[in-house]
mmCIF file of N, CA and C in Angstrom:
data_model
loop_
_atom_site.group_PDB
_atom_site.id
_atom_site.type_symbol
_atom_site.label_atom_id
_atom_site.label_comp_id
_atom_site.label_asym_id
_atom_site.label_seq_id
_atom_site.Cartn_x
_atom_site.Cartn_y
_atom_site.Cartn_z
ATOM 1 N N MET A 1 106.469 46.381 6.076
ATOM 2 C CA MET A 1 107.452 46.854 7.310
ATOM 3 C C MET A 1 108.925 46.829 6.687
ATOM 4 N N LEU A 2 109.480 47.909 6.998
ATOM 5 C CA LEU A 2 111.245 48.074 6.372
ATOM 6 C C LEU A 2 112.073 47.509 7.598
ATOM 7 N N SER A 3 112.960 46.701 7.437
ATOM 8 C CA SER A 3 113.799 46.158 8.098
ATOM 9 C C SER A 3 114.829 46.844 8.655
ATOM 10 N N CYS A 4 115.577 47.613 7.608
ATOM 11 C CA CYS A 4 116.494 48.462 7.951
ATOM 12 C C CYS A 4 116.663 49.804 6.959
ATOM 13 N N ALA A 5 117.624 50.652 7.178
ATOM 14 C CA ALA A 5 117.682 51.786 6.453
ATOM 15 C C ALA A 5 117.988 51.489 4.863
ATOM 16 N N GLY A 6 117.307 51.983 3.829
ATOM 17 C CA GLY A 6 117.831 51.779 2.498
ATOM 18 C C GLY A 6 116.894 50.301 1.881
ATOM 19 N N ALA A 7 116.340 49.900 2.444
ATOM 20 C CA ALA A 7 115.531 48.775 2.102
ATOM 21 C C ALA A 7 114.507 48.922 0.842
ATOM 22 N N ASP A 8 114.990 48.170 -0.213
ATOM 23 C CA ASP A 8 114.171 48.329 -1.438
ATOM 24 C C ASP A 8 113.160 47.342 -1.550
ATOM 25 N N ARG A 9 112.799 46.478 -0.670
ATOM 26 C CA ARG A 9 111.490 45.603 -0.577
ATOM 27 C C ARG A 9 110.619 45.573 0.681
ATOM 28 N N LEU A 10 109.423 45.589 0.488
ATOM 29 C CA LEU A 10 108.466 45.403 1.520
ATOM 30 C C LEU A 10 107.988 44.104 2.030
ATOM 31 N N HIS A 11 108.276 43.919 3.189
ATOM 32 C CA HIS A 11 107.663 42.675 3.791
ATOM 33 C C HIS A 11 106.225 42.674 3.637
ATOM 34 N N THR A 12 105.588 41.536 3.160
ATOM 35 C CA THR A 12 104.130 41.439 3.197
ATOM 36 C C THR A 12 103.479 40.495 3.827
ATOM 37 N N GLY A 13 104.299 39.676 4.845
ATOM 38 C CA GLY A 13 104.050 38.942 5.857
ATOM 39 C C GLY A 13 103.187 37.409 5.225
ATOM 40 N N MET A 14 102.207 37.196 5.649
ATOM 41 C CA MET A 14 101.941 35.720 5.021
ATOM 42 C C MET A 14 100.421 36.189 4.607
ATOM 43 N N ARG A 15 100.420 36.956 3.779
ATOM 44 C CA ARG A 15 99.168 37.426 2.784
ATOM 45 C C ARG A 15 99.175 36.176 1.654
ATOM 46 N N GLY A 16 97.677 35.670 1.908
ATOM 47 C CA GLY A 16 97.400 34.607 0.933
ATOM 48 C C GLY A 16 98.132 33.326 1.457
ATOM 49 N N ALA A 17 98.226 33.043 2.677
ATOM 50 C CA ALA A 17 99.181 31.862 2.766
ATOM 51 C C ALA A 17 98.356 30.746 2.639
ATOM 52 N N PHE A 18 98.969 29.505 2.335
ATOM 53 C CA PHE A 18 98.189 28.207 2.108
ATOM 54 C C PHE A 18 97.642 27.722 3.511
ATOM 55 N N GLY A 19 96.104 27.453 3.241
ATOM 56 C CA GLY A 19 95.449 26.864 4.194
ATOM 57 C C GLY A 19 94.625 27.750 5.056
ATOM 58 N N ASN A 20 94.751 29.108 4.721
ATOM 59 C CA ASN A 20 94.128 30.183 5.558
ATOM 60 C C ASN A 20 92.787 30.237 4.423
ATOM 61 N N PRO A 21 91.665 30.475 4.995
ATOM 62 C CA PRO A 21 90.435 30.591 4.197
ATOM 63 C C PRO A 21 90.476 32.011 3.790
ATOM 64 N N ASN A 22 90.048 32.492 2.517
ATOM 65 C CA ASN A 22 89.901 33.672 1.981
ATOM 66 C C ASN A 22 88.389 34.240 1.880
ATOM 67 N N GLY A 23 87.450 33.438 1.823
ATOM 68 C CA GLY A 23 85.905 33.388 1.857
ATOM 69 C C GLY A 23 85.316 32.583 2.516
ATOM 70 N N VAL A 24 83.984 32.537 2.196
ATOM 71 C CA VAL A 24 83.037 31.723 2.557
ATOM 72 C C VAL A 24 82.228 31.321 1.534
ATOM 73 N N VAL A 25 82.323 29.869 1.276
ATOM 74 C CA VAL A 25 81.709 29.394 -0.037
ATOM 75 C C VAL A 25 80.698 28.275 0.469
ATOM 76 N N ALA A 26 79.709 27.932 -0.389
ATOM 77 C CA ALA A 26 78.963 26.479 -0.330
ATOM 78 C C ALA A 26 79.268 25.537 -1.337
ATOM 79 N N ARG A 27 79.333 24.423 -1.096
ATOM 80 C CA ARG A 27 79.660 23.501 -1.995
ATOM 81 C C ARG A 27 78.286 22.977 -2.409
ATOM 82 N N VAL A 28 78.212 23.081 -3.921
ATOM 83 C CA VAL A 28 76.709 22.674 -4.469
ATOM 84 C C VAL A 28 76.999 21.388 -5.531
ATOM 85 N N ASP A 29 76.257 20.599 -5.481
ATOM 86 C CA ASP A 29 76.173 19.383 -6.728
ATOM 87 C C ASP A 29 75.234 20.025 -7.866
ATOM 88 N N ILE A 30 75.548 19.315 -8.760
ATOM 89 C CA ILE A 30 75.072 19.715 -10.136
ATOM 90 C C ILE A 30 73.387 18.966 -9.804
ATOM 91 N N GLY A 31 72.318 19.616 -9.871
ATOM 92 C CA GLY A 31 70.935 19.361 -9.903
ATOM 93 C C GLY A 31 70.595 19.500 -8.346
ATOM 94 N N GLN A 32 71.314 20.434 -7.443
ATOM 95 C CA GLN A 32 71.066 20.270 -5.909
ATOM 96 C C GLN A 32 70.173 21.554 -5.997
ATOM 97 N N VAL A 33 68.912 21.434 -5.153
ATOM 98 C CA VAL A 33 68.185 22.590 -5.006
ATOM 99 C C VAL A 33 69.003 23.812 -4.192
ATOM 100 N N LEU A 34 68.762 25.175 -4.662
ATOM 101 C CA LEU A 34 69.344 26.010 -4.114
ATOM 102 C C LEU A 34 68.336 26.946 -3.082
ATOM 103 N N LEU A 35 67.375 26.773 -3.611
ATOM 104 C CA LEU A 35 66.144 27.851 -3.022
ATOM 105 C C LEU A 35 64.772 27.343 -3.340
ATOM 106 N N SER A 36 64.067 26.968 -2.268
ATOM 107 C CA SER A 36 62.653 26.751 -2.533
ATOM 108 C C SER A 36 61.698 27.913 -2.053
ATOM 109 N N ILE A 37 60.849 28.114 -2.556
ATOM 110 C CA ILE A 37 59.656 29.013 -1.841
ATOM 111 C C ILE A 37 58.438 28.697 -2.144
ATOM 112 N N ARG A 38 57.379 29.024 -1.219
ATOM 113 C CA ARG A 38 56.032 28.567 -1.713
ATOM 114 C C ARG A 38 55.204 29.737 -1.695
ATOM 115 N N THR A 39 54.077 29.789 -2.563
ATOM 116 C CA THR A 39 53.331 31.116 -2.885
ATOM 117 C C THR A 39 51.879 30.749 -3.318
ATOM 118 N N LYS A 40 51.035 31.455 -3.242
ATOM 119 C CA LYS A 40 49.683 31.183 -3.747
ATOM 120 C C LYS A 40 49.653 30.905 -5.257
ATOM 121 N N GLU A 41 48.413 30.328 -5.736
ATOM 122 C CA GLU A 41 48.388 30.359 -7.027
ATOM 123 C C GLU A 41 48.463 31.482 -8.287
ATOM 124 N N ASN A 42 47.968 32.464 -7.534
ATOM 125 C CA ASN A 42 47.907 33.774 -8.293
ATOM 126 C C ASN A 42 49.278 34.299 -8.137
ATOM 127 N N PHE A 43 50.078 34.161 -7.462
ATOM 128 C CA PHE A 43 51.487 34.970 -7.469
ATOM 129 C C PHE A 43 52.474 34.123 -8.094
ATOM 130 N N VAL A 44 52.216 32.983 -8.651
ATOM 131 C CA VAL A 44 53.271 31.963 -9.172
ATOM 132 C C VAL A 44 54.024 32.716 -10.193
ATOM 133 N N SER A 45 53.323 33.729 -11.009
ATOM 134 C CA SER A 45 54.212 34.275 -12.180
ATOM 135 C C SER A 45 55.049 35.393 -11.526
ATOM 136 N N LYS A 46 54.681 36.051 -10.462
ATOM 137 C CA LYS A 46 55.512 36.982 -9.940
ATOM 138 C C LYS A 46 56.576 36.499 -9.033
ATOM 139 N N ALA A 47 56.646 35.161 -8.628
ATOM 140 C CA ALA A 47 57.319 34.470 -7.911
ATOM 141 C C ALA A 47 58.511 33.945 -8.954
ATOM 142 N N CYS A 48 58.217 33.343 -10.118
ATOM 143 C CA CYS A 48 59.116 33.173 -11.168
ATOM 144 C C CYS A 48 59.659 34.283 -11.551
ATOM 145 N N GLU A 49 58.988 35.507 -11.726
ATOM 146 C CA GLU A 49 60.033 36.687 -12.175
ATOM 147 C C GLU A 49 61.067 36.941 -11.310
ATOM 148 N N ALA A 50 60.655 36.910 -9.825
ATOM 149 C CA ALA A 50 61.709 37.316 -8.786
ATOM 150 C C ALA A 50 62.602 36.385 -8.572
ATOM 151 N N LEU A 51 62.404 34.937 -8.908
ATOM 152 C CA LEU A 51 63.418 34.051 -9.112
ATOM 153 C C LEU A 51 64.411 34.189 -10.250
ATOM 154 N N ARG A 52 63.887 34.323 -11.357
ATOM 155 C CA ARG A 52 64.764 34.654 -12.502
ATOM 156 C C ARG A 52 65.780 35.672 -12.355
ATOM 157 N N ARG A 53 65.229 36.922 -11.691
ATOM 158 C CA ARG A 53 65.973 37.928 -11.665
ATOM 159 C C ARG A 53 67.164 37.611 -10.731
ATOM 160 N N ALA A 54 66.767 36.663 -9.640
ATOM 161 C CA ALA A 54 67.720 36.442 -8.308
ATOM 162 C C ALA A 54 68.552 35.681 -8.899
ATOM 163 N N LYS A 55 68.423 34.724 -10.013
ATOM 164 C CA LYS A 55 69.601 33.395 -10.339
ATOM 165 C C LYS A 55 70.685 34.420 -10.823
ATOM 166 N N TYR A 56 70.785 35.433 -11.401
ATOM 167 C CA TYR A 56 72.005 36.068 -11.938
ATOM 168 C C TYR A 56 72.502 36.360 -10.699
ATOM 169 N N LYS A 57 72.442 36.374 -9.639
ATOM 170 C CA LYS A 57 73.273 36.990 -8.430
ATOM 171 C C LYS A 57 74.235 35.445 -8.236
ATOM 172 N N PHE A 58 73.810 34.342 -8.871
ATOM 173 C CA PHE A 58 74.671 33.172 -8.332
ATOM 174 C C PHE A 58 75.522 32.668 -9.619
ATOM 175 N N PRO A 59 76.476 32.122 -9.312
ATOM 176 C CA PRO A 59 77.468 31.813 -10.635
ATOM 177 C C PRO A 59 76.835 30.297 -11.224
ATOM 178 N N GLY A 60 77.154 30.409 -12.491
ATOM 179 C CA GLY A 60 76.677 29.015 -12.946
ATOM 180 C C GLY A 60 75.269 29.276 -13.767
ATOM 181 N N ARG A 61 74.843 28.046 -14.084
ATOM 182 C CA ARG A 61 73.388 28.100 -14.933
ATOM 183 C C ARG A 61 72.271 27.426 -13.738
ATOM 184 N N GLN A 62 71.465 28.698 -13.435
ATOM 185 C CA GLN A 62 70.248 28.147 -12.581
ATOM 186 C C GLN A 62 68.829 28.033 -13.646
ATOM 187 N N LYS A 63 68.095 27.081 -13.125
ATOM 188 C CA LYS A 63 66.710 26.837 -13.543
ATOM 189 C C LYS A 63 65.714 27.202 -12.473
ATOM 190 N N VAL A 64 64.731 27.697 -12.823
ATOM 191 C CA VAL A 64 63.581 27.949 -12.363
ATOM 192 C C VAL A 64 62.464 27.076 -12.542
ATOM 193 N N PHE A 65 61.921 26.047 -11.532
ATOM 194 C CA PHE A 65 61.006 25.265 -11.679
ATOM 195 C C PHE A 65 59.541 25.342 -10.943
ATOM 196 N N VAL A 66 58.289 25.098 -11.319
ATOM 197 C CA VAL A 66 57.093 25.188 -10.557
ATOM 198 C C VAL A 66 56.875 23.750 -10.287
ATOM 199 N N SER A 67 56.663 23.451 -8.752
ATOM 200 C CA SER A 67 56.584 21.873 -8.355
ATOM 201 C C SER A 67 55.031 21.818 -8.403
ATOM 202 N N ASN A 68 54.890 20.184 -8.678
ATOM 203 C CA ASN A 68 53.377 20.282 -8.490
ATOM 204 C C ASN A 68 53.180 19.677 -7.301
ATOM 205 N N LYS A 69 54.306 19.662 -6.127
ATOM 206 C CA LYS A 69 53.796 19.527 -4.706
ATOM 207 C C LYS A 69 53.112 20.509 -4.081
ATOM 208 N N TRP A 70 52.419 20.189 -2.990
ATOM 209 C CA TRP A 70 51.644 21.073 -2.002
ATOM 210 C C TRP A 70 52.835 21.598 -0.981
ATOM 211 N N GLY A 71 53.057 22.771 -1.285
ATOM 212 C CA GLY A 71 54.073 23.327 -0.220
ATOM 213 C C GLY A 71 55.384 22.854 -0.298
ATOM 214 N N PHE A 72 55.712 22.394 1.031
ATOM 215 C CA PHE A 72 57.118 21.958 1.025
ATOM 216 C C PHE A 72 56.954 20.292 1.715
ATOM 217 N N THR A 73 55.739 19.816 1.410
ATOM 218 C CA THR A 73 55.353 18.529 1.391
ATOM 219 C C THR A 73 55.908 17.725 0.686
ATOM 220 N N PRO A 74 56.060 16.376 0.603
ATOM 221 C CA PRO A 74 56.229 15.475 -0.390
ATOM 222 C C PRO A 74 55.133 14.743 -1.273
ATOM 223 N N PHE A 75 53.970 15.495 -1.098
ATOM 224 C CA PHE A 75 52.814 14.931 -1.576
ATOM 225 C C PHE A 75 52.395 15.967 -2.869
ATOM 226 N N SER A 76 51.786 15.406 -3.874
ATOM 227 C CA SER A 76 51.173 16.190 -4.809
ATOM 228 C C SER A 76 49.932 17.148 -4.362
ATOM 229 N N LYS A 77 49.332 17.843 -4.974
ATOM 230 C CA LYS A 77 48.184 18.608 -4.794
ATOM 231 C C LYS A 77 47.061 17.924 -4.506
ATOM 232 N N ASP A 78 46.647 16.843 -5.598
ATOM 233 C CA ASP A 78 45.680 15.927 -5.442
ATOM 234 C C ASP A 78 45.714 15.071 -4.078
ATOM 235 N N GLU A 79 47.184 14.252 -4.119
ATOM 236 C CA GLU A 79 47.329 13.454 -2.780
ATOM 237 C C GLU A 79 46.993 14.265 -1.590
ATOM 238 N N TYR A 80 47.406 15.400 -1.556
ATOM 239 C CA TYR A 80 47.342 16.211 -0.055
ATOM 240 C C TYR A 80 46.183 16.355 0.098
ATOM 241 N N GLN A 81 44.985 16.858 -0.693
ATOM 242 C CA GLN A 81 43.620 17.184 -0.663
ATOM 243 C C GLN A 81 43.177 15.726 -0.122
ATOM 244 N N GLN A 82 43.405 14.679 -0.840
ATOM 245 C CA GLN A 82 42.822 13.579 -0.718
ATOM 246 C C GLN A 82 43.117 12.914 0.759
ATOM 247 N N TYR A 83 44.373 13.085 1.183
ATOM 248 C CA TYR A 83 44.568 12.348 2.568
ATOM 249 C C TYR A 83 43.982 13.377 3.615
ATOM 250 N N LYS A 84 44.199 14.869 3.508
ATOM 251 C CA LYS A 84 43.651 15.655 4.443
ATOM 252 C C LYS A 84 42.059 15.462 4.511
ATOM 253 N N LYS A 85 41.379 15.093 3.526
ATOM 254 C CA LYS A 85 40.012 14.735 3.634
ATOM 255 C C LYS A 85 39.678 13.554 4.692
ATOM 256 N N LYS A 86 40.629 12.615 4.294
ATOM 257 C CA LYS A 86 40.514 11.185 5.237
ATOM 258 C C LYS A 86 40.890 11.483 6.575
ATOM 259 N N GLY A 87 41.641 12.338 6.929
ATOM 260 C CA GLY A 87 42.306 12.834 8.383
ATOM 261 C C GLY A 87 43.491 12.120 8.394
ATOM 262 N N ARG A 88 44.388 12.076 7.482
ATOM 263 C CA ARG A 88 45.375 11.198 7.429
ATOM 264 C C ARG A 88 46.848 12.138 7.298
ATOM 265 N N ILE A 89 46.636 13.438 7.473
ATOM 266 C CA ILE A 89 47.840 14.118 7.404
ATOM 267 C C ILE A 89 47.432 15.333 8.753
ATOM 268 N N ILE A 90 48.333 15.320 9.431
ATOM 269 C CA ILE A 90 48.633 16.508 10.568
ATOM 270 C C ILE A 90 49.491 17.519 10.082
ATOM 271 N N SER A 91 49.070 18.607 10.282
ATOM 272 C CA SER A 91 49.768 19.927 10.149
ATOM 273 C C SER A 91 51.012 19.978 11.036
ATOM 274 N N ASP A 92 52.171 20.167 10.495
ATOM 275 C CA ASP A 92 53.593 20.057 11.426
ATOM 276 C C ASP A 92 54.220 21.514 10.839
ATOM 277 N N GLY A 93 53.830 22.720 11.371
ATOM 278 C CA GLY A 93 54.669 23.866 10.545
ATOM 279 C C GLY A 93 54.712 24.318 9.344
ATOM 280 N N VAL A 94 55.585 24.070 8.637
ATOM 281 C CA VAL A 94 55.600 24.423 7.279
ATOM 282 C C VAL A 94 55.452 23.174 6.417
ATOM 283 N N SER A 95 55.494 22.017 7.030
ATOM 284 C CA SER A 95 55.098 20.538 6.596
ATOM 285 C C SER A 95 54.111 19.755 7.173
ATOM 286 N N CYS A 96 54.053 18.717 6.669
ATOM 287 C CA CYS A 96 52.994 17.871 7.521
ATOM 288 C C CYS A 96 53.506 16.518 8.094
ATOM 289 N N LYS A 97 52.839 15.912 8.806
ATOM 290 C CA LYS A 97 52.842 14.440 9.246
ATOM 291 C C LYS A 97 51.834 13.548 8.571
ATOM 292 N N PHE A 98 52.305 12.563 7.965
ATOM 293 C CA PHE A 98 51.674 11.406 7.496
ATOM 294 C C PHE A 98 51.110 10.370 8.518
ATOM 295 N N ILE A 99 49.702 10.332 8.768
ATOM 296 C CA ILE A 99 49.820 9.031 9.545
ATOM 297 C C ILE A 99 49.370 7.587 9.045
ATOM 298 N N ARG A 100 50.204 6.740 9.504
ATOM 299 C CA ARG A 100 50.329 5.582 8.802
ATOM 300 C C ARG A 100 49.116 4.699 9.428
ATOM 301 N N GLU A 101 49.138 3.515 8.538
ATOM 302 C CA GLU A 101 47.909 2.505 8.824
ATOM 303 C C GLU A 101 48.431 1.629 10.137
ATOM 304 N N LYS A 102 49.871 1.768 10.619
ATOM 305 C CA LYS A 102 50.047 0.821 11.745
ATOM 306 C C LYS A 102 50.019 1.597 12.840
ATOM 307 N N GLY A 103 50.100 0.659 13.938
ATOM 308 C CA GLY A 103 50.002 1.411 15.510
ATOM 309 C C GLY A 103 48.826 1.569 16.090
ATOM 310 N N PRO A 104 48.528 2.247 16.958
ATOM 311 C CA PRO A 104 47.153 1.937 17.992
ATOM 312 C C PRO A 104 46.051 2.492 17.198
ATOM 313 N N LEU A 105 44.710 2.012 17.157
ATOM 314 C CA LEU A 105 43.737 2.369 16.358
ATOM 315 C C LEU A 105 43.257 3.892 16.694
ATOM 316 N N ASP A 106 43.309 4.265 17.959
ATOM 317 C CA ASP A 106 42.990 5.631 18.025
ATOM 318 C C ASP A 106 43.984 6.490 17.652
ATOM 319 N N LYS A 107 45.103 6.510 17.175
ATOM 320 C CA LYS A 107 45.663 7.161 16.606
ATOM 321 C C LYS A 107 45.476 7.273 14.978
ATOM 322 N N ILE A 108 45.180 6.247 14.643
ATOM 323 C CA ILE A 108 44.647 5.885 13.112
ATOM 324 C C ILE A 108 43.442 6.493 12.861
ATOM 325 N N TYR A 109 42.426 6.368 13.503
ATOM 326 C CA TYR A 109 40.990 6.706 13.329
ATOM 327 C C TYR A 109 40.835 7.496 14.388
ATOM 328 N N LYS A 110 39.970 8.761 13.984
ATOM 329 C CA LYS A 110 39.437 9.815 15.036
ATOM 330 C C LYS A 110 38.445 9.287 15.977
ATOM 331 N N ASP A 111 37.499 8.377 15.241
ATOM 332 C CA ASP A 111 36.321 7.847 15.974
ATOM 333 C C ASP A 111 36.647 6.737 15.964
ATOM 334 N N ILE A 112 36.978 6.191 17.259
ATOM 335 C CA ILE A 112 37.441 4.535 17.478
ATOM 336 C C ILE A 112 36.114 3.789 17.290
ATOM 337 N N ASN A 113 34.966 4.294 17.902
ATOM 338 C CA ASN A 113 33.827 3.575 18.125
ATOM 339 C C ASN A 113 33.105 3.080 16.612
ATOM 340 N N THR A 114 33.361 4.047 15.665
ATOM 341 C CA THR A 114 32.854 3.562 14.313
ATOM 342 C C THR A 114 33.625 2.125 13.730
ATOM 343 N N VAL A 115 35.066 2.396 14.042
ATOM 344 C CA VAL A 115 35.930 1.394 13.721
ATOM 345 C C VAL A 115 35.256 -0.069 14.353
ATOM 346 N N LEU A 116 35.301 -0.174 15.660
ATOM 347 C CA LEU A 116 35.058 -1.082 16.393
ATOM 348 C C LEU A 116 33.636 -1.750 16.274
ATOM 349 N N GLU A 117 32.690 -1.033 15.805
ATOM 350 C CA GLU A 117 31.494 -1.574 15.538
ATOM 351 C C GLU A 117 31.132 -2.136 14.225
ATOM 352 N N SER A 118 31.922 -1.664 13.248
ATOM 353 C CA SER A 118 32.107 -2.294 11.831
ATOM 354 C C SER A 118 32.809 -3.694 11.841
#
């Protein structure tokens, strides 16, 4: 913007002023998980390749790991199968709920009559 005739400088306003955001960023700590996916066992190699290609879109050094957990649950594959067989796990969307041994017996055991007889 020119203020008067013959002005040799242009007024740029508050371009890049202190305190104004320039973009949107996410603060990430070292070792923090950026992305989690789940897939079937036969597609693990394709998923690793897709994540290997995607990691170049992020600044810094990224690593791709294959977890031994069952989906997004905190249980390993063996633990999940074992608890599921005992009826200690309830599906809850993409995760699951673990039924503890505390609380009412009818919530812990599905067939309460067999528990009371023994």
